XYZ file of C-alpha atoms in Angstrom:
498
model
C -54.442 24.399 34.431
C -52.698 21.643 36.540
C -52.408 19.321 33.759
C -50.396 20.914 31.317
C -47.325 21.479 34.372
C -47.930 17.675 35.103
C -47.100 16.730 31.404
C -44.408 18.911 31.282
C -42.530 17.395 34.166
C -43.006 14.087 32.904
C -41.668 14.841 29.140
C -38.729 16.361 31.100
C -38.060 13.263 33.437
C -38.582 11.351 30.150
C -35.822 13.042 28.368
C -33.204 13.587 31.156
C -31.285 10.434 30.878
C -31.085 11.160 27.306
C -29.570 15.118 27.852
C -27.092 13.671 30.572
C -26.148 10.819 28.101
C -25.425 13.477 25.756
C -23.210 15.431 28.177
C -21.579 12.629 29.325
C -17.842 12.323 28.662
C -16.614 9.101 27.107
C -14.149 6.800 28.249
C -10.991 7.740 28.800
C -9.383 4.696 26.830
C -10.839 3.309 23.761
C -9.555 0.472 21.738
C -10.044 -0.589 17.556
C -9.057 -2.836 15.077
C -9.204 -4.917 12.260
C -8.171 -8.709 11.535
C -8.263 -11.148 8.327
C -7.165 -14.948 8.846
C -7.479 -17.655 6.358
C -6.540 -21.028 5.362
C -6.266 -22.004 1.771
C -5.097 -25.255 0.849
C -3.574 -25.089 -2.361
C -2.886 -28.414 -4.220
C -1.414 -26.741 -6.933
C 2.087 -26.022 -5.398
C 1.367 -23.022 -4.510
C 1.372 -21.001 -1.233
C -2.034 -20.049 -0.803
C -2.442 -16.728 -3.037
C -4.687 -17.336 -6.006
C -1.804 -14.768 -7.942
C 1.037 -12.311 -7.317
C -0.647 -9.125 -5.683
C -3.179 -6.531 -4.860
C -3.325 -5.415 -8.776
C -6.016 -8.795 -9.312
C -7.925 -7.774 -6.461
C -7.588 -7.720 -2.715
C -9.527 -10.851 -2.402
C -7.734 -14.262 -2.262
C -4.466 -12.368 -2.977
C -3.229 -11.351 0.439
C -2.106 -12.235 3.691
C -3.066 -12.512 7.408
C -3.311 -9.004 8.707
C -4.026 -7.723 12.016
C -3.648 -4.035 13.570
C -4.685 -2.691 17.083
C -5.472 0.900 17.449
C -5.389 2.695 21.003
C -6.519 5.952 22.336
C -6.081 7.490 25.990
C -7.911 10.778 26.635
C -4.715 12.876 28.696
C -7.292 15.689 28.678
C -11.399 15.746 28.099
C -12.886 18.771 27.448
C -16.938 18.774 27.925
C -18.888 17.694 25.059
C -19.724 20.463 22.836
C -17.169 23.198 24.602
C -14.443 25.251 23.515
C -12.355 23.412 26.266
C -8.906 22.314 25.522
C -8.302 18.310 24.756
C -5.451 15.692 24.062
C -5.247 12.634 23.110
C -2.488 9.965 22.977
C -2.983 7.107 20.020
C -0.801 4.246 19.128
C -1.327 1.246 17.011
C 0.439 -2.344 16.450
C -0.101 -4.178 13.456
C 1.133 -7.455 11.852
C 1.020 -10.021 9.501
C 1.275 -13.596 10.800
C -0.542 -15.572 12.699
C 0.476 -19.090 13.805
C -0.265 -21.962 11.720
C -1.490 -19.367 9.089
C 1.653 -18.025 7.425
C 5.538 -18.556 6.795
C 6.045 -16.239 10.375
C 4.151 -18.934 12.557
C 2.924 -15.912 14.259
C 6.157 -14.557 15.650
C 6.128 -11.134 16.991
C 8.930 -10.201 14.642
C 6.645 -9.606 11.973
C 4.550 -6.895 14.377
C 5.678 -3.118 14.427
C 4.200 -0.243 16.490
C 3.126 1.618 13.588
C 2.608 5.300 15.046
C 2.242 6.795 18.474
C 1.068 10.459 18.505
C -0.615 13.078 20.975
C -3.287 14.929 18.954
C -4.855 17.752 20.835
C -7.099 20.765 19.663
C -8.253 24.464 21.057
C -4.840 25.368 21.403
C -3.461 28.731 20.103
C -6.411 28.540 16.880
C -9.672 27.549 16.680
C -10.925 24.564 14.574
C -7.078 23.121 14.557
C -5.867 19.938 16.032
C -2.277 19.560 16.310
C -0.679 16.219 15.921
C 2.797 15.358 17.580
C 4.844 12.372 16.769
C 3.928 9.945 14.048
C 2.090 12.167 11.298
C 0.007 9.221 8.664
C -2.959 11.038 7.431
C -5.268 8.954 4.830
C -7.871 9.822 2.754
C -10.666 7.426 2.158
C -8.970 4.192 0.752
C -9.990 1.894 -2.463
C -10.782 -1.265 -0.242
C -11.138 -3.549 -3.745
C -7.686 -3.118 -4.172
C -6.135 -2.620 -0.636
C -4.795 0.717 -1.568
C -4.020 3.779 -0.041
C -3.302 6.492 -2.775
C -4.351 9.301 -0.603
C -2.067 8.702 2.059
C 0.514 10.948 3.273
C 3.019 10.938 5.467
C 2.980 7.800 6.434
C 6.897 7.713 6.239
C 7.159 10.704 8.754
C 7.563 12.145 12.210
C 6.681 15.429 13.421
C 4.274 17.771 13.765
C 1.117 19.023 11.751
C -1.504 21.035 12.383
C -5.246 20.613 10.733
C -8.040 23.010 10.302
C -11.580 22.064 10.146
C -14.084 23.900 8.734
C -17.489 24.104 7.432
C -17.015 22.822 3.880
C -13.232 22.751 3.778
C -10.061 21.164 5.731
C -6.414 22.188 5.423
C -3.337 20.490 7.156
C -0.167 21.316 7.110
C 2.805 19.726 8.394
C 6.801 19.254 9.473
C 8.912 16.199 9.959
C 11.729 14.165 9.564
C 11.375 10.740 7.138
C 15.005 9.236 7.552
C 14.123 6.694 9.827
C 11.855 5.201 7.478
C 13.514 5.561 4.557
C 16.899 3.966 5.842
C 16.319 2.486 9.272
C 19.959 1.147 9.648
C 21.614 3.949 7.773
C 20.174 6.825 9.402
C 20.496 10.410 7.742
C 17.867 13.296 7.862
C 15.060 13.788 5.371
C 13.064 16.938 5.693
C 9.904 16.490 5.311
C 6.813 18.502 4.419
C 3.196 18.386 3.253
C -0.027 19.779 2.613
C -3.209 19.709 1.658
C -6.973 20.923 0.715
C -10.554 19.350 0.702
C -13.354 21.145 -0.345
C -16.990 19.876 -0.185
C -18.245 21.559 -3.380
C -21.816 20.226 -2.852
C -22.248 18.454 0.776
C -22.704 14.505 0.634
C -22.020 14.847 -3.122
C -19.389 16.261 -4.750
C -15.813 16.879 -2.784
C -12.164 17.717 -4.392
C -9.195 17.644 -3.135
C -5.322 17.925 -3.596
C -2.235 17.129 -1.328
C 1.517 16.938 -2.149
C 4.541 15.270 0.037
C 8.275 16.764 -0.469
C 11.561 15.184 1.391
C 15.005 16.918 0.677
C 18.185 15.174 1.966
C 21.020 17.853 2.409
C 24.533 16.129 1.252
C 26.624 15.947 4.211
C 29.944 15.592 3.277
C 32.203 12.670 5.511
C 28.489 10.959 7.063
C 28.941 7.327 5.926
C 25.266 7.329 5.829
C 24.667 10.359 3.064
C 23.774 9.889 -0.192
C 27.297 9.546 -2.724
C 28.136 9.598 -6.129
C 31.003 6.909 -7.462
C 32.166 9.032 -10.875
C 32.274 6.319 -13.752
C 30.007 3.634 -12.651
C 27.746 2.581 -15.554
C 23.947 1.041 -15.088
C 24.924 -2.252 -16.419
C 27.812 -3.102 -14.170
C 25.356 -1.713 -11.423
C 22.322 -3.559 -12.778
C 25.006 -6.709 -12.841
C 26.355 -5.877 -9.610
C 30.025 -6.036 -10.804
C 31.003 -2.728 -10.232
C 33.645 -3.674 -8.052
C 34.722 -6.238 -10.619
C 34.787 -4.074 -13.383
C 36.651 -1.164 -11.797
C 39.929 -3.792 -10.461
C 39.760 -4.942 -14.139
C 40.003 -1.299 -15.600
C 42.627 -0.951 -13.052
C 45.298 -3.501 -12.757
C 47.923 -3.527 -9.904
C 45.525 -1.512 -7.298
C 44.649 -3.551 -4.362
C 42.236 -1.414 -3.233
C 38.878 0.490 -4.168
C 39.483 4.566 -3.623
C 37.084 6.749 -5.310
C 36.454 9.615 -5.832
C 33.211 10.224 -4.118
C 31.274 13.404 -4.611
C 28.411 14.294 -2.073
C 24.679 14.118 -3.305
C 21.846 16.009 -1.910
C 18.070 14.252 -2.988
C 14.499 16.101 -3.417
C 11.891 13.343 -3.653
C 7.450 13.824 -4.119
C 4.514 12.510 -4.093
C 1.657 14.699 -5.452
C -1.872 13.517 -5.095
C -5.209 14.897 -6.778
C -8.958 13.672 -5.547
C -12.630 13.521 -6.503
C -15.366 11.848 -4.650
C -18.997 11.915 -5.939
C -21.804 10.012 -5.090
C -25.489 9.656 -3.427
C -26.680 9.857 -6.786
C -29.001 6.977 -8.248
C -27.586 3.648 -7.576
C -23.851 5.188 -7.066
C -23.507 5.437 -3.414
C -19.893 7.107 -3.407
C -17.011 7.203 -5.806
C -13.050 8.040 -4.855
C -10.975 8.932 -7.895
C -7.253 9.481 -7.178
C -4.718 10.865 -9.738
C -0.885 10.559 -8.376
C 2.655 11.220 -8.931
C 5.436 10.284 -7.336
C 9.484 10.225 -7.302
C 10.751 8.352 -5.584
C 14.032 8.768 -3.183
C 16.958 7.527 -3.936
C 19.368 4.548 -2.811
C 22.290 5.012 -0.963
C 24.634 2.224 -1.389
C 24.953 -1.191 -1.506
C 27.401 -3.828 -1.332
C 29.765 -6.260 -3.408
C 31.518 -9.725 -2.669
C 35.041 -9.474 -4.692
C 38.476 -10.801 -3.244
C 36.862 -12.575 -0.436
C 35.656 -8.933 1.032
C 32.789 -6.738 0.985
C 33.064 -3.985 -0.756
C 30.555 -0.660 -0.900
C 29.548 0.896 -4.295
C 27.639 4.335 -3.764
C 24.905 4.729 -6.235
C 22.538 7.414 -6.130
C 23.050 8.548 -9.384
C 21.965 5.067 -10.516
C 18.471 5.616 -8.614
C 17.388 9.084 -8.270
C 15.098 9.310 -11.609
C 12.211 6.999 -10.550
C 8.929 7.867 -11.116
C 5.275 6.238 -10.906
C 2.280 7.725 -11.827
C -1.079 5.644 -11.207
C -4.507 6.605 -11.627
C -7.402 4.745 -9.467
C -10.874 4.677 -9.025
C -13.423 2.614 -6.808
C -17.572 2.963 -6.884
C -19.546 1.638 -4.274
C -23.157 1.065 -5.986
C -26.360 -0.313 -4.636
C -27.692 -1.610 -7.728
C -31.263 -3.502 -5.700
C -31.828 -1.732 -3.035
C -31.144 -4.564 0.259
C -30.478 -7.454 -2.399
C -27.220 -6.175 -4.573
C -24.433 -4.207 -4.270
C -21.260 -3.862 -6.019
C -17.402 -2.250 -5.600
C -16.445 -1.390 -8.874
C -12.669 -0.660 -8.979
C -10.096 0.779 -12.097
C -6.339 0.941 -11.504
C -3.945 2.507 -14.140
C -0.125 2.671 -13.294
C 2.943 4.299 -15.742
C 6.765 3.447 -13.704
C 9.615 4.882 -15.413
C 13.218 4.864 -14.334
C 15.337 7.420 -16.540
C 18.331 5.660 -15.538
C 17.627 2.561 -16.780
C 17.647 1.813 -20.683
C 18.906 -2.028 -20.938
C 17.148 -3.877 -17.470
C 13.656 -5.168 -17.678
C 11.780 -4.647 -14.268
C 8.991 -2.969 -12.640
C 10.811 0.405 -12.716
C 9.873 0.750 -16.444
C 6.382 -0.617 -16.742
C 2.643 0.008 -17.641
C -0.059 -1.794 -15.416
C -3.734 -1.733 -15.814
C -6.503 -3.397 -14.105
C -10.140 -3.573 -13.478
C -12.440 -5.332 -10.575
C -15.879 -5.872 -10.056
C -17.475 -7.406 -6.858
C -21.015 -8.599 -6.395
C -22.464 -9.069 -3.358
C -26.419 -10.568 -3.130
C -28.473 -11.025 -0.002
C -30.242 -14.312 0.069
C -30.857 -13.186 3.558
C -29.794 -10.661 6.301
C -27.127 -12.654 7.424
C -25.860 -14.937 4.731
C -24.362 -13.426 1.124
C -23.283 -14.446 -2.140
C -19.805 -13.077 -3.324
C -19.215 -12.989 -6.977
C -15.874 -11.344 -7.888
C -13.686 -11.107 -11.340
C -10.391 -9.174 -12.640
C -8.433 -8.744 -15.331
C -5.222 -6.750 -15.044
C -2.736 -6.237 -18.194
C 1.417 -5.496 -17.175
C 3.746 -4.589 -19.993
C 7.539 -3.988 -19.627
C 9.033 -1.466 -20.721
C 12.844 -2.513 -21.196
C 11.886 -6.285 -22.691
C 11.184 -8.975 -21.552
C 10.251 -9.464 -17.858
C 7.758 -12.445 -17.891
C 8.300 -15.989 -18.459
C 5.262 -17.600 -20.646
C 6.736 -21.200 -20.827
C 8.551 -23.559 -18.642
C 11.531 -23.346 -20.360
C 11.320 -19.777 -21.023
C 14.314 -19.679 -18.400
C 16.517 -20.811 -21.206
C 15.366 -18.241 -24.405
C 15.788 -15.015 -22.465
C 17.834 -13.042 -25.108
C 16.754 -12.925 -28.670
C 15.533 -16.617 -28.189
C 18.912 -17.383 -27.332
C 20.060 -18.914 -23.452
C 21.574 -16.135 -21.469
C 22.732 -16.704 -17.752
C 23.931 -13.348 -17.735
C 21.089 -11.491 -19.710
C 19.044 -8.520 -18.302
C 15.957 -9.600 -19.454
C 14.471 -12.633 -17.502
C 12.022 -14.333 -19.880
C 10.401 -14.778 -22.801
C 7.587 -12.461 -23.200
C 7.002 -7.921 -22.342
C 3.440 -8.377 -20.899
C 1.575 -10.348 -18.456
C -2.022 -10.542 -18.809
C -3.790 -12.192 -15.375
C -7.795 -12.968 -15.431
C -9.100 -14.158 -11.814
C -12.579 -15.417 -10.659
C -13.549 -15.529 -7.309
C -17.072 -16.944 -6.023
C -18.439 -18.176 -2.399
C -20.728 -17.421 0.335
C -20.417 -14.782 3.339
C -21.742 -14.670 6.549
C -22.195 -11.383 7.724
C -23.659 -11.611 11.647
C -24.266 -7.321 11.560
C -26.423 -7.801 7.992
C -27.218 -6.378 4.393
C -23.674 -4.319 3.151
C -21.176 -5.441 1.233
C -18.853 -3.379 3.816
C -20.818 -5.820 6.910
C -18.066 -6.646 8.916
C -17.103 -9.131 10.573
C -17.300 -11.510 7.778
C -16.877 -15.173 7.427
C -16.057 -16.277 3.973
C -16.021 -19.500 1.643
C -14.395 -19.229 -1.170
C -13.342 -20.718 -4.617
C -10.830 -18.575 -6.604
C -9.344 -19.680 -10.514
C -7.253 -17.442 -12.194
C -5.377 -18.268 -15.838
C -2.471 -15.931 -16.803
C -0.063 -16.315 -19.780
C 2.735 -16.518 -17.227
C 4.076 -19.875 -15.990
C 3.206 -20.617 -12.480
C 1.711 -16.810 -12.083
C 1.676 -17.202 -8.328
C 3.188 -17.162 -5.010
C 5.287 -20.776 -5.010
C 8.511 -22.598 -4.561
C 8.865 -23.610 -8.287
C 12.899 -23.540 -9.235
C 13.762 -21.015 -11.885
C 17.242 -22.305 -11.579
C 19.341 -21.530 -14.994
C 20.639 -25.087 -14.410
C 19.984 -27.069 -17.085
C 20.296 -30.332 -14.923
C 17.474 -28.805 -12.622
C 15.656 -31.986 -11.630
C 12.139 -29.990 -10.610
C 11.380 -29.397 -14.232
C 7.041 -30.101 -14.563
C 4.205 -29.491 -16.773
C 3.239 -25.533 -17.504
C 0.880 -24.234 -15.060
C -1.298 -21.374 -16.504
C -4.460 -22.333 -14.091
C -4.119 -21.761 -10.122
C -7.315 -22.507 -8.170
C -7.603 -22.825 -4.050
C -10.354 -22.984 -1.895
C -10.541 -20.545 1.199
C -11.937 -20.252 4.521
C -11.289 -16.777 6.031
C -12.322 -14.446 8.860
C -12.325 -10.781 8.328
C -13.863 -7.749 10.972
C -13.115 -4.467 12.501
C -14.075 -3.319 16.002
């Protein structure tokens, strides 16, 4: 009868440390991050980047990055109470680091991103109220660097978020001027809300969220939005606006318009599935998005030896994008292979502009697949390969040739054309292959990682990449060289979190 009190107390005194280590509050201050640094020598001419952007693939196509995230508990509540809690957050990001980038590491090119207090068991149950910054993401598609479930990002305010079983709803307030026009400040109401739903726990979840600014038109703020009556897109797309009004008007000596007062509604609407934990397919986030975007203020001419301001919001408030994306995370053997499957799909459209080929009025499309095998725990193969498709809309936008700089129009030289080359569609394949040491082990998301890398990619554009190749309409330009449709560097990076 003695024994059985005897275990007892020593299965208790076993399991004490553990129960007070439960109940134990943690540190007041807590500190993340995440970092990527590389050098890639690039003996092509260019300036590092195997091509343009994230559309090829994250991978060999971006820049030094680093953010710090920090967290100060104002007010703990005991683990697994009802108590009331705050917390103050606030992060610092940038992208240079010395010897590593054009910025040489200057702390011009860091920001302090947000800086709220987020504190719950206030007023409601299962909310947490967030004051200040408001960016609230969704899980990202980390092939392609993208955010597409992001909002509010551009806003500061408050929002409140409820947390339930199988659901979560926020709902929030702010102000997005700031952002929008940092120098020419004028106030964008802002708000935004959203809905998860776990259909079927740890497999199936659906979602939808939606963004809406409105910019009241404030009659005598140099800083609201105007209208100048009888401005056409091709002086604006020229920038001769200025020009073209003196000449419709000889004998003034001055620009006088008549400016009419614009108000601006701008959106982003965002749809989401995630599936997964189903055979091989360990999770899969599907976005669907649309978005239009605000529109510009002003901007401003050189005529007569003086600056002059041309107010064009009617020029730039019918933008729209709509982009559909997709990345899969599949372990195809079980501790030996795993892959990120990714599938971008983009439509921009600018009702405003009919005659100017750019990115406003464009069709994208891209896929990526990413192979990681384990030789080992700790050291990786990479294999990685894109191809991505980009059509104009409005002409041509691309130059195929060397010389394309000089049949812009019809096949005819055109200094002052508004198309800028010789071809409507860019089509970009990349291949990127190299070994990784991850120190923490088997995952293709094992961070940190230490990374050597070849990359090749061969588009039907001239010099597809990040370089300081003249595209001067000078026919005496005395950098002329061969066509480049191969880029290739070699890259040693670093990339973690903590």
């Amino acid at each position: 009868m003695r024994v059985l009190p005897a275990r007892l107390g020593a299965l208790l005194l076993t399991f004490l440390p553990l129960v007070a280590l439960a109940d134990a509050p943690r540190d007041r201050f807590g500190a993340a991050g995440y970092f990527r640094i590389m050098t890639r020598p690039d003996f092509s001419g260019g300036s590092g980047q195997l091509g343009y952007y994230w559309l090829y693939g994250r991978l060999l196509n971006e820049s030094p990055y680093g953010e710090l995230n920090l967290r100060l508990d104002a007010l703990q509540a005991t683990p697994g109470s009802d108590e009331v809690w705050a917390e103050v957050h606030s992060r610092i990001s940038g992208t240079s680091f010395r010897s590593a980038d054009p910025g040489n590491g200057s702390l011009v090119n860091f920001s302090a991103d947000y800086l709220f207090v987020r504190a719950g068991n206030i007023l409601l149950d299962r909310v947490t109220w967030q004051l200040g910054t408001l960016e609230d993401r969704w899980n990202d598609l980390h092939v392609y660097d993208q955010r597409p479930g992001t909002v509010l990002w551009d806003t500061v305010g408050l929002s409140g978020t409820y947390q339930g079983d199988r659901y979560d709803v926020l709902l929030a307030v702010g102000d997005s001027g700031y952002t929008l026009r940092p120098r020419n400040y004028n106030t964008v109401l802002t708000g935004a809300a959203s809905f998860r739903y776990r259909l079927i726990p740890g497999h199936l979840e659906v979602g939808i969220r939606g963004q809406v600014g409105y910019e009241p038109a404030v009659r005598g703020n140099r800083n609201a939005l105007y209208a100048s009556p009888g401005t056409n897109y091709e002086d604006f797309a020229r920038r001769e606006v200025v020009r073209r009004y003196f000449e419709a008007n000889p004998g003034v000596e001055d620009l006088v318009p008549d400016l009419q007062a614009r108000s601006a509604l701008s959106y982003r609407a965002m749809g989401y599935v995630g599936f997964g934990n189903v055979g091989p397919l360990v999770w899969s986030n599907m976005y669907l998005t649309f978005e239009k975007r605000h529109p510009q203020p002003f901007y401003t001419e050189n005529f007569r030896g003086r600056d002059w301001t041309v107010f064009v919001t009617d020029q730039t408030d019918e933008r729209y994008d709509a982009n559909l994306g997709n990345e899969a995370y599949l372990r195809i053997i079980p501790d030996k292979l795993e892959a990120l499957w990714g599938v971008w799909a983009g439509y921009s459209f600018n009702k405003d502009n009919e005659i100017l080929a750019g990115e406003d009025n464009r069709v994208i499309a891209s896929t990526v697949l990413r192979l990681q095998y384990f030789l080992t725990d700790r050291v990786h193969l990479l294999v990685e390969s894109s191809l991505a498709r980009e059509k104009s809309l409005n002409g041509n936008l691309y130059r195929n040739h060397v010389d394309s700089v000089f049949t812009s129009t019809g096949g005819m030289a055109d200094a002052r054309g508004l198309e800028f080359g010789d071809s409507d569609t860019r089509d970009t394949w990349q291949f990127k292959a190299g070994v990784v040491l991850n120190p923490t082990g088997r995952s293709i998301y094992a961070r940190p990682s230490l990374r050597l890398l070849y990359g090749l990619q061969r588009s039907t554009q001239h010099a597809a990449f990040g370089n300081s190749f003249v595209d001067s309409l000078d026919q005496y330009n005395v950098y002329v060289g061969p066509e480049r449709h191969w880029h290739s560097v070699v890259a040693i990076e670093a990339e973690g979190w903590f």
